[in-house]
Short mmCIF file of C-alpha atoms and ligand atoms in Angstrom, two decimals:
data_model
loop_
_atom_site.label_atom_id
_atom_site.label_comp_id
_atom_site.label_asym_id
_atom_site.label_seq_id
_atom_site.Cartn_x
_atom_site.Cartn_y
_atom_site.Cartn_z
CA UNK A 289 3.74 -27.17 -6.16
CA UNK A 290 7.62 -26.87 -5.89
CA UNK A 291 8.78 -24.69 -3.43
CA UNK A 292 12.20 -24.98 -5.19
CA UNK A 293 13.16 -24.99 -8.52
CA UNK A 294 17.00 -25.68 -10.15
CA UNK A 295 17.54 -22.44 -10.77
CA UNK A 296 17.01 -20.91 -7.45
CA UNK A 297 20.93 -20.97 -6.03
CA UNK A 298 20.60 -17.63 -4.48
CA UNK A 299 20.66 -18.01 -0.30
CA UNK A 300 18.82 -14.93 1.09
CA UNK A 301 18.31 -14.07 4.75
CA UNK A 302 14.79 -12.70 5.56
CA UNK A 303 11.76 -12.37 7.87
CA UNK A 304 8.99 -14.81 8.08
CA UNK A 305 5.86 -15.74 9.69
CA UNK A 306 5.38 -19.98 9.93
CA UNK A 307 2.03 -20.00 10.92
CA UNK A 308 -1.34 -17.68 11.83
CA UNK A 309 0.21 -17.25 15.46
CA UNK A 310 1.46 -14.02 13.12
CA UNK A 311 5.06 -14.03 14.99
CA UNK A 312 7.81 -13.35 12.44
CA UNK A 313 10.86 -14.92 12.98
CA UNK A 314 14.44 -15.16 10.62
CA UNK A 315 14.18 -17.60 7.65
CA UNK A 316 17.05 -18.43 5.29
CA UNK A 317 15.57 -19.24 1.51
CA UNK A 318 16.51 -19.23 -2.31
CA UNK A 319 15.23 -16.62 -5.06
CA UNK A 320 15.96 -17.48 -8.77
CA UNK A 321 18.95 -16.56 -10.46
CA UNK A 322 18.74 -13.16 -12.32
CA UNK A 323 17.09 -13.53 -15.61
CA UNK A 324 17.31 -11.83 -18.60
CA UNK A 325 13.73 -9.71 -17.41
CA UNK A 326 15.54 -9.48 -14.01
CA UNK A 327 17.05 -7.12 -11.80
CA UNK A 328 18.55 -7.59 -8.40
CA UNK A 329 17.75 -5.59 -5.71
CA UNK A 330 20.06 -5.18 -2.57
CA UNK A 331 16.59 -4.19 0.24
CA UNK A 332 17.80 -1.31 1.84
CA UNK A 333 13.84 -0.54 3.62
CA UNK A 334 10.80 -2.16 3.77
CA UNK A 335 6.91 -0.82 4.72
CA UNK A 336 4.70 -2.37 6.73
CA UNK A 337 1.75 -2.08 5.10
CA UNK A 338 -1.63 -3.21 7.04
CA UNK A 339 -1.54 -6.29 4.41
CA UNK A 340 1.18 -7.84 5.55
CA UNK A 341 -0.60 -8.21 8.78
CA UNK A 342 -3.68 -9.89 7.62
CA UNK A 343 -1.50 -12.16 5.65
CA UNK A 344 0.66 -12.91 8.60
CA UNK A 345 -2.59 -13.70 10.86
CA UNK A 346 -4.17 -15.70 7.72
CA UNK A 347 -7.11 -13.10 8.15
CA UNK A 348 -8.19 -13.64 4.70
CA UNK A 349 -7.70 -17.36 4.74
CA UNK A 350 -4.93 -17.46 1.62
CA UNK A 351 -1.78 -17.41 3.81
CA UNK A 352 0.77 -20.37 2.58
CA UNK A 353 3.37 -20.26 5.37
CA UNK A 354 6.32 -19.66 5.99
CA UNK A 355 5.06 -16.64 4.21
CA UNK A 356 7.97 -13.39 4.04
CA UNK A 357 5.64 -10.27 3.87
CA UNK A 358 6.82 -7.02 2.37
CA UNK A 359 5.87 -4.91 -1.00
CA UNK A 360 6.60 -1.39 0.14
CA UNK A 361 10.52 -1.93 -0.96
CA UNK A 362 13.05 0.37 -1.68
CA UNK A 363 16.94 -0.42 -2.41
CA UNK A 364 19.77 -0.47 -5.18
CA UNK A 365 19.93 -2.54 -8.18
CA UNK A 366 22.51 -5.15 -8.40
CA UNK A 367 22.27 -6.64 -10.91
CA UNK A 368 20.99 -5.87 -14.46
CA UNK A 369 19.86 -9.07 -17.02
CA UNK A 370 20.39 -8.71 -20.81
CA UNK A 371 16.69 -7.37 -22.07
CA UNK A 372 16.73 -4.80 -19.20
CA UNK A 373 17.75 -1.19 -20.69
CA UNK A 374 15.60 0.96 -18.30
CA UNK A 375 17.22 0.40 -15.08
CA UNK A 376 21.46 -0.15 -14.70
CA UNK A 377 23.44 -1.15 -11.50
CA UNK A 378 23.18 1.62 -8.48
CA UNK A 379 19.90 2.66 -9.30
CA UNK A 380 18.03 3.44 -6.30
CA UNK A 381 14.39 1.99 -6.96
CA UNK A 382 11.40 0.50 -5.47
CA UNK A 383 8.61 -2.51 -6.01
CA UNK A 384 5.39 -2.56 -4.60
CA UNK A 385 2.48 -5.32 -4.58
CA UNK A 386 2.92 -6.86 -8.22
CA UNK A 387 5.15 -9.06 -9.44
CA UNK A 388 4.19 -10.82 -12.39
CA UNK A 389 0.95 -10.83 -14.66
CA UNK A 390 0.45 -12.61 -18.14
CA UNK A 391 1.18 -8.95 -20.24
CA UNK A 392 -1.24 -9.82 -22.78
CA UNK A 393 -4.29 -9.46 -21.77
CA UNK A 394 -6.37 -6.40 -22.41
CA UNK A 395 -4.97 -4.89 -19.14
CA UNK A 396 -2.11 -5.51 -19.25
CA UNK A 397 -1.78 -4.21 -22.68
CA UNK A 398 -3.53 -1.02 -20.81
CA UNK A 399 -0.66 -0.65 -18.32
CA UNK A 400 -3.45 -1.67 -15.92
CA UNK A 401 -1.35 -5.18 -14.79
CA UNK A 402 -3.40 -4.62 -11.81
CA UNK A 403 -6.10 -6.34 -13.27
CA UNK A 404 -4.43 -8.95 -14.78
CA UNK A 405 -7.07 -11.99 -13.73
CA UNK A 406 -3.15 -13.51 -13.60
CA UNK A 407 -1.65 -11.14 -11.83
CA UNK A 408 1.08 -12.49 -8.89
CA UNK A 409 1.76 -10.57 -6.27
CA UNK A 410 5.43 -9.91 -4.56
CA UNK A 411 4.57 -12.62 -1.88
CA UNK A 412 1.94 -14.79 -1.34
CA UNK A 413 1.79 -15.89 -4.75
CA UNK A 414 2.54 -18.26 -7.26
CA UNK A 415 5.58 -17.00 -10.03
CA UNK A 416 5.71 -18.28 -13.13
CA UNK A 417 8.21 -21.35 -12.45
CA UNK A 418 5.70 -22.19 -10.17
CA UNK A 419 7.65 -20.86 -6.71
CA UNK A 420 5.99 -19.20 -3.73
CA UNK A 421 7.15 -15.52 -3.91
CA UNK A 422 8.64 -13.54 -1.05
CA UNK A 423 8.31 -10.26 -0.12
CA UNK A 424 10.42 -7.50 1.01
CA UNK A 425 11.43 -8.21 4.66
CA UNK A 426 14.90 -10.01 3.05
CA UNK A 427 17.92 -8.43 2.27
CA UNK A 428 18.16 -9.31 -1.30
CA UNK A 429 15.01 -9.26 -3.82
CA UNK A 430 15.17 -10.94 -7.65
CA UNK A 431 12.03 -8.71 -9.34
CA UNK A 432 11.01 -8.09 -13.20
CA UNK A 433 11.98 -5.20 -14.25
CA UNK A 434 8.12 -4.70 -15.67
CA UNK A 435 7.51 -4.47 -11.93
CA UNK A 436 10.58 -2.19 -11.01
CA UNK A 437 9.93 1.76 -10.62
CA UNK A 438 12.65 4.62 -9.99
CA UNK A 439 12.57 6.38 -7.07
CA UNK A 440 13.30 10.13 -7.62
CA UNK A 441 16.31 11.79 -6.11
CA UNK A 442 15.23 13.94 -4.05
CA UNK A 443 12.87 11.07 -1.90
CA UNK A 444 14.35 10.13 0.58
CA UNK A 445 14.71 6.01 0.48
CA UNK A 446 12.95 5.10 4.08
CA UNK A 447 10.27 7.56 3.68
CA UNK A 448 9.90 7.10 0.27
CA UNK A 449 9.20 2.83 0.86
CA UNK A 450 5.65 2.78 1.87
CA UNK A 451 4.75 5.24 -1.50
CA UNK A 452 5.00 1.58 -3.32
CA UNK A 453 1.86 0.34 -1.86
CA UNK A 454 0.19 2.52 0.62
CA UNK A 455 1.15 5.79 -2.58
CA UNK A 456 -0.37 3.97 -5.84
CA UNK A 457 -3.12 2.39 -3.72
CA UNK A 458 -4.66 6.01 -2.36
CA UNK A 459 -3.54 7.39 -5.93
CA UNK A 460 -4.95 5.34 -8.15
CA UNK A 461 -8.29 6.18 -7.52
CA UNK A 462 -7.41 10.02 -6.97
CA UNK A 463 -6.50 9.90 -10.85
CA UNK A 464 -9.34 7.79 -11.49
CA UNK A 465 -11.51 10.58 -10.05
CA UNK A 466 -10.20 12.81 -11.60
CA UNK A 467 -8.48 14.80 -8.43
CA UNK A 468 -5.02 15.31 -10.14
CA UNK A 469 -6.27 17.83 -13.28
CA UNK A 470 -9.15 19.49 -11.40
CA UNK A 471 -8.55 20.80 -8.20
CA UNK A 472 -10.97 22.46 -5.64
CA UNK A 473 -12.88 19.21 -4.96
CA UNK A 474 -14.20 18.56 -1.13
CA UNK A 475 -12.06 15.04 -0.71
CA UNK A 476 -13.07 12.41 2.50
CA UNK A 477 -10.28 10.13 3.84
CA UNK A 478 -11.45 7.68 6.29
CA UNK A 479 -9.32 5.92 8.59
CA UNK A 480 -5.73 7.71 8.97
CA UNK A 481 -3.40 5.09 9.23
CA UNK A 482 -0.47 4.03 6.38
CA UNK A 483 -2.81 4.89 3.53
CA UNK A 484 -5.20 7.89 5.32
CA UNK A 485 -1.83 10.11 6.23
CA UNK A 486 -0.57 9.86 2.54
CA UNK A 487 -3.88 10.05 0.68
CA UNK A 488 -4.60 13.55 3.22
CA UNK A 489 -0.85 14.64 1.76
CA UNK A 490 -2.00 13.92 -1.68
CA UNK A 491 -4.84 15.43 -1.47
CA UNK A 492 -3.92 18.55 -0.60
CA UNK A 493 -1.15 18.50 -2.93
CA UNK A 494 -3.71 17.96 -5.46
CA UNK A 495 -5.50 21.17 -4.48
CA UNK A 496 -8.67 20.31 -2.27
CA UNK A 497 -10.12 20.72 0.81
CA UNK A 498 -9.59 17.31 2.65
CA UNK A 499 -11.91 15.75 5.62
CA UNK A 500 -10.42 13.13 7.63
CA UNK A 501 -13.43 10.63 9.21
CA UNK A 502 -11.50 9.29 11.96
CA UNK A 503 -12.67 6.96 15.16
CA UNK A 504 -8.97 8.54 16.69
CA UNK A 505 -9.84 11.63 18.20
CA UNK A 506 -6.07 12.06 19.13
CA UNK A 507 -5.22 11.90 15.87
CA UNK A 508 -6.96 15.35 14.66
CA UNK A 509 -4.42 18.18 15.87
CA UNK A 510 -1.76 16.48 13.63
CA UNK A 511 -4.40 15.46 10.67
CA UNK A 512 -4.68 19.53 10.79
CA UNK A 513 -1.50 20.92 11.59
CA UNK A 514 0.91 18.28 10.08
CA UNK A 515 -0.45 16.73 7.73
CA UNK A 516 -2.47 19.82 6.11
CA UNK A 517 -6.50 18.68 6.63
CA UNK A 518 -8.62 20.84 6.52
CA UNK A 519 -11.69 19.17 8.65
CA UNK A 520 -11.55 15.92 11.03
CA UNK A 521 -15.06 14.15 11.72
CA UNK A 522 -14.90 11.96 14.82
CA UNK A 523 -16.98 8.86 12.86
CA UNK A 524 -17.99 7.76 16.53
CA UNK A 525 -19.95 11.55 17.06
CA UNK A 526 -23.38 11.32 15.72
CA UNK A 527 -23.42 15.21 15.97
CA UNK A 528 -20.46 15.72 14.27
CA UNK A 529 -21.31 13.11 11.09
CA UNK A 530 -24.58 14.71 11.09
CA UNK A 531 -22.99 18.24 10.27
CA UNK A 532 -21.16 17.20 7.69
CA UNK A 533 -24.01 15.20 5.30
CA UNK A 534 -23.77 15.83 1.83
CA UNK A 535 -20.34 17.71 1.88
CA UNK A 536 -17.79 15.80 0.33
CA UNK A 537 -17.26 14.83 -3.76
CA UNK A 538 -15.40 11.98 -3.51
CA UNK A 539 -14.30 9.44 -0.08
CA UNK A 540 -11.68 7.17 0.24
CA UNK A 541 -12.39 4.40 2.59
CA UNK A 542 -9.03 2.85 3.80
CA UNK A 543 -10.31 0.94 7.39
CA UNK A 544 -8.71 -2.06 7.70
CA UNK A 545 -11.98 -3.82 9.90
CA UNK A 546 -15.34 -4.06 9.15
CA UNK A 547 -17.45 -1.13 9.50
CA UNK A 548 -20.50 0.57 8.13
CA UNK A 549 -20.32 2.25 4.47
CA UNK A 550 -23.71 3.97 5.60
CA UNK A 551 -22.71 6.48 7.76
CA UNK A 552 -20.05 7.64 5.65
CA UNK A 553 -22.22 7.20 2.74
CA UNK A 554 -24.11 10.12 3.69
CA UNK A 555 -21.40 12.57 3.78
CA UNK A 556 -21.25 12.60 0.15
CA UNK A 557 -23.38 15.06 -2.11
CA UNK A 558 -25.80 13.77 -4.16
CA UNK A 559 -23.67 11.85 -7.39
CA UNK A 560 -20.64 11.43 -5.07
CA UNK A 561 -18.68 8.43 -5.33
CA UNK A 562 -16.84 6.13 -2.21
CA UNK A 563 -14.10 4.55 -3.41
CA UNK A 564 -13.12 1.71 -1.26
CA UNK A 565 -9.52 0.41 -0.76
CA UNK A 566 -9.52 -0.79 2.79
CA UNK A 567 -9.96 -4.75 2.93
CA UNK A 568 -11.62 -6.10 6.13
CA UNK A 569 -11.35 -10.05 6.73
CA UNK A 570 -15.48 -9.70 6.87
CA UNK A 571 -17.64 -7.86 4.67
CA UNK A 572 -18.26 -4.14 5.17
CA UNK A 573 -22.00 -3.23 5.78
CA UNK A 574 -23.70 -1.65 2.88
CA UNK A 575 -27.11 -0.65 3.69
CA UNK A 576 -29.29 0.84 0.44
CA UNK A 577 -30.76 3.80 1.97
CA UNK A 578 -28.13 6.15 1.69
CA UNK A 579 -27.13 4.85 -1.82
CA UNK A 580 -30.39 5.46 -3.59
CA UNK A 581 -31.65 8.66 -1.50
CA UNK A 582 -27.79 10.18 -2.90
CA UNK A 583 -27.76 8.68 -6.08
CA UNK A 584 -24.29 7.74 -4.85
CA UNK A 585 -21.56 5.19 -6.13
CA UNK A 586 -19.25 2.68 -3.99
CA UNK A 587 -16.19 1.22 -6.19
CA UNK A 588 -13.32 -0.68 -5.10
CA UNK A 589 -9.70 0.15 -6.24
CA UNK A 590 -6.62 -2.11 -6.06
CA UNK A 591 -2.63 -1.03 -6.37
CA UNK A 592 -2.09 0.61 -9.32
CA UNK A 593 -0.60 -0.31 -12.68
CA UNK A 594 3.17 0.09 -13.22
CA UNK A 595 2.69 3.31 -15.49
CA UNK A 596 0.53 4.97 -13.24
CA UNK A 597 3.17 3.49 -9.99
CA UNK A 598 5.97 5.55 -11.63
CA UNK A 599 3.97 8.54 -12.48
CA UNK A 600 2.85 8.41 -8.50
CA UNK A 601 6.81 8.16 -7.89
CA UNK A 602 7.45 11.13 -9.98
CA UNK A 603 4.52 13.30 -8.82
CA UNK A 604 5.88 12.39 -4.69
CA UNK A 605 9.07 13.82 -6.03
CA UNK A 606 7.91 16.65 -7.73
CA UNK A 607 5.06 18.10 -4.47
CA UNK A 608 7.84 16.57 -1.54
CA UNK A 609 5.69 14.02 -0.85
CA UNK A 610 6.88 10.98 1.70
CA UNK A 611 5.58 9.10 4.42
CA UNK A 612 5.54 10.00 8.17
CA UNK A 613 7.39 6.81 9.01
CA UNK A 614 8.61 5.24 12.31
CA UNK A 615 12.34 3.90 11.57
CA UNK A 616 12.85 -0.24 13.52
CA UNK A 617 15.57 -2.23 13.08
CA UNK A 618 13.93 -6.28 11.96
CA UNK A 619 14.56 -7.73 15.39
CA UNK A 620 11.42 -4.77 16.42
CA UNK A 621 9.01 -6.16 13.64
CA UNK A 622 6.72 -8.01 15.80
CA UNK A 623 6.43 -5.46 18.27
CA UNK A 624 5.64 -3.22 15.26
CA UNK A 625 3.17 -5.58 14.03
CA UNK A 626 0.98 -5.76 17.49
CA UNK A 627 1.18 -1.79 17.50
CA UNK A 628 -0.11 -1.74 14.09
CA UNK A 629 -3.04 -4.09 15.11
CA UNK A 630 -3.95 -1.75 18.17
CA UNK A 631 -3.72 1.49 15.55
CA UNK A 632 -0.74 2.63 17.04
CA UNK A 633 1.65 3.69 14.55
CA UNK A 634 2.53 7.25 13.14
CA UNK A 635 1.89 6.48 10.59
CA UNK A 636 3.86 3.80 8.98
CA UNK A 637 6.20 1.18 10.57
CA UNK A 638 9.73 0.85 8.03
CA UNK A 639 11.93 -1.85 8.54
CA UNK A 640 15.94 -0.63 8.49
CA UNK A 641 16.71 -4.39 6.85
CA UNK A 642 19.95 -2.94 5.27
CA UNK A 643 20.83 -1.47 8.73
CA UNK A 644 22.14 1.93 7.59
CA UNK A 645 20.06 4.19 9.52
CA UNK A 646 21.66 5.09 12.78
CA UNK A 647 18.77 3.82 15.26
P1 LIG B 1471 -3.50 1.06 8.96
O1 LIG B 1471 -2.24 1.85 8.90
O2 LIG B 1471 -3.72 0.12 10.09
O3 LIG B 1471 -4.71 2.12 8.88
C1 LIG B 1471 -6.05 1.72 8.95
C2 LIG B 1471 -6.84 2.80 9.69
O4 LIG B 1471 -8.20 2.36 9.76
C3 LIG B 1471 -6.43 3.00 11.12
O5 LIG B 1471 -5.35 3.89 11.27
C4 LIG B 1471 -7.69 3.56 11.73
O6 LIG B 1471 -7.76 4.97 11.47
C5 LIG B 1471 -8.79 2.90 10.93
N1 LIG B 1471 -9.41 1.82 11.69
C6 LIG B 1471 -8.81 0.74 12.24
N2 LIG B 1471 -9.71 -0.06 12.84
C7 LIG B 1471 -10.90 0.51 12.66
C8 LIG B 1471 -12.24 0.16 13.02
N3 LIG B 1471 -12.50 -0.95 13.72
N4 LIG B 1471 -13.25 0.98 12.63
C9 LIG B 1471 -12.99 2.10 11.93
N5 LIG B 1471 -11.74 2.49 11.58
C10 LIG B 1471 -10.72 1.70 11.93
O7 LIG B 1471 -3.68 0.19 7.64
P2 LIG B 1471 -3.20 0.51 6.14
O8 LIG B 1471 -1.87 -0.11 5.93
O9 LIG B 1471 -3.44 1.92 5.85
O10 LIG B 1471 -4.23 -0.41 5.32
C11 LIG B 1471 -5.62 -0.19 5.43
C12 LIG B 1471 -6.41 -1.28 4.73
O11 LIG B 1471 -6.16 -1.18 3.32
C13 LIG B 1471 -6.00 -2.70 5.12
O12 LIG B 1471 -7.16 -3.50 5.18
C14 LIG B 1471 -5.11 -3.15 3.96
O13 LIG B 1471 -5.08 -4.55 3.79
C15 LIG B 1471 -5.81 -2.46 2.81
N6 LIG B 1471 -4.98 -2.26 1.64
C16 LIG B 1471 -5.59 -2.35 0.42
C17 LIG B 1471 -4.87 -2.10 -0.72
C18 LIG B 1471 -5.55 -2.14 -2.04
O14 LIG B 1471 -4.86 -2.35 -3.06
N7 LIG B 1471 -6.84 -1.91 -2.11
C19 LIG B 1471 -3.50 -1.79 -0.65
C20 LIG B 1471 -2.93 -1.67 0.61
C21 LIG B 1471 -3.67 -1.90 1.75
P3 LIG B 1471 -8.42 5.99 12.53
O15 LIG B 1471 -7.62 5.83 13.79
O16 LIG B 1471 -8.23 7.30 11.88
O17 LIG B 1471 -9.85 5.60 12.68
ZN1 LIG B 1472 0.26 -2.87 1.12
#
């Protein structure tokens, strides 16, 4: 595979890890020139989203190194090619996880690129001229418009970046359960890290009574009081999981190591449905008792499609909904990186990689 083609002339500075050691260190590279599809993006922040550490540590065994994580981007567009007419120069926007899928297939056709068996993600995959993409810890980004979404005015742009993964992946399957046009629902969110803390915001924009299942008991004052939850289960207190069986309509499971699905399983009423977006390096335990005895459903859910990423943009604008985020300048990123790993982040790390927030 070439790692460089002739058309890749642009030198850009960025972040990288070289091997499963997970240390990042600074990497000069080339991105493509700006193609007609194209827009460039000058990086003003960048999320670290629990992915970027599993790909950094080769967790799931796909990792081609030097590998430049990053898909929770925001910055300005640069540079405009000829067949773009959606986005001009200035525009403050954001990419997330996807950057390239075949856009014929049926999902694609669906505006559900997602699913695209093609689909190529902003690093760690293969784009079309057969080039290893990288992600969004680099000052400069070269992205597909298809993939580009406006960020709304009033979001601000560092609290704002992690909305482009950790956002459309909790939202996604809020809409697909219907928790955007019928509110009132009892809504679980286990695990409050990057994703938990925004799906508990969305939630409860959304109109329902939100449980957090936590194994943090230190988190559950600020579930409550800051973040708006209603109810925090300690998923480590038998007692406590025990009083809340068959209470909640729909979960969201977004732990990041393997657990148990049957303990939370039984939280849901009879017909209720986990939707899983978390994705542990070893398979999560799924025993069948509490699946057949509830008549309940486990799904999976993954990003969003670029329709539905926009509309998650414009509904964060229109309820004031950003990230809690913890500002570090790039030279902090590993340190941020072993925090995450230990679950000690508030609740998402942003990287500063255009260096104009005073820190
Ligand atoms: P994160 O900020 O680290 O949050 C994960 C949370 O899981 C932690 O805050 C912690 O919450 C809980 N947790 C951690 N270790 C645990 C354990 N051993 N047992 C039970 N709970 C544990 O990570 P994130 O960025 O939100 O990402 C979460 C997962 O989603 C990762 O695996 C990531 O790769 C995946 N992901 C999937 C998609 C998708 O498209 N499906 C998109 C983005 C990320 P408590 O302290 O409250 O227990
Ligand atoms: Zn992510």
């Amino acid at each position: 595979m070439a790692l460089e083609t002739p058309n890749h002339t642009q030198t850009v500075a960025g972040w990288a890890a070289y091997d499963s050691s997970g240390k990042i260190a600074p990497y000069i590279f080339k991105r493509r020139e700006n193609g007609v599809n194209d827009v460039t993006i000058q990086v003003m922040y960048c999320g670290i989203c629990h992915t970027d550490l599993h790909h950094v540590k080769d967790d799931w065994g796909i990792t081609m190194y030097p590998v430049v994580p990053g898909h929770e981007i925001t910055g300005v567009i640069t540079k405009v090619g000829s067949n773009v007419k959606n986005f001009k120069l200035g525009d403050r926007v954001g990419v997330g996880c996807l950057a390239a899928s075949c856009l014929e297939c049926e999902f694609c056709k669906n505006s559900q690129e997602n699913y695209c068996d093609q689909i190529q993600f902003t690093y760690n995959g293969i784009f079309w001229d057969g080039t290893v993409t990288y992600g969004g810890y680099s000052d400069m980004l070269v992205a597909d418009h298809r993939y580009v979404v406006h960020v709304p005015d009033n979001l601000p742009m560092d609290a704002a970046a992690p909305l482009l993964c950790a956002g459309i992946t909790v939202f996604s399957p809020m809409k697909d359960c219907q928790l955007l046009e019928s509110p009132g629902k009892k809504v679980g969110i286990v695990g409050l890290g990057g994703l938990g803390h925004v799906a508990v915001k969305m939630a409860k924009a959304f109109g329902h009574q939100v449980t957090v299942i936590s194994t943090s008991p230190s988190k559950e004052n600020e579930a409550k009081q800051r973040l708006g939850a209603d109810y925090f289960l300690v998923s480590t207190d038998a007692k406590q999981m025990q009083r809340g069986k068959r209470t909640l309509d729909v979960i969201l499971d977004t732990v990041s190591a393997k657990h148990s699905l049957g303990p939370i399983l039984e939280l849901l009423k009879v017909n209720g449905t986990l939707v899983v977006v978390g994705a542990p390096d070893r398979p999560i335990e799924l025993p069948s008792f509490p699946l057949i005895f509830g008549k309940r459903a486990v799904k999976g859910s993954m990003t969003g499609g670029m329709k539905e990423t926009q509309e998650m943009m414009d509904v964060c604008g229109k309820h004031n909904i950003t990230c809690d985020v913890e500002l570090i300048k790039p030279d902090k990123i590993n340190e941020a990186l072993d925090r995450l790993a230990r679950n000690d982040v508030r609740y998402r790390f942003v990287i500063d990689i255009a260096g104009t927030s005073k820190l």
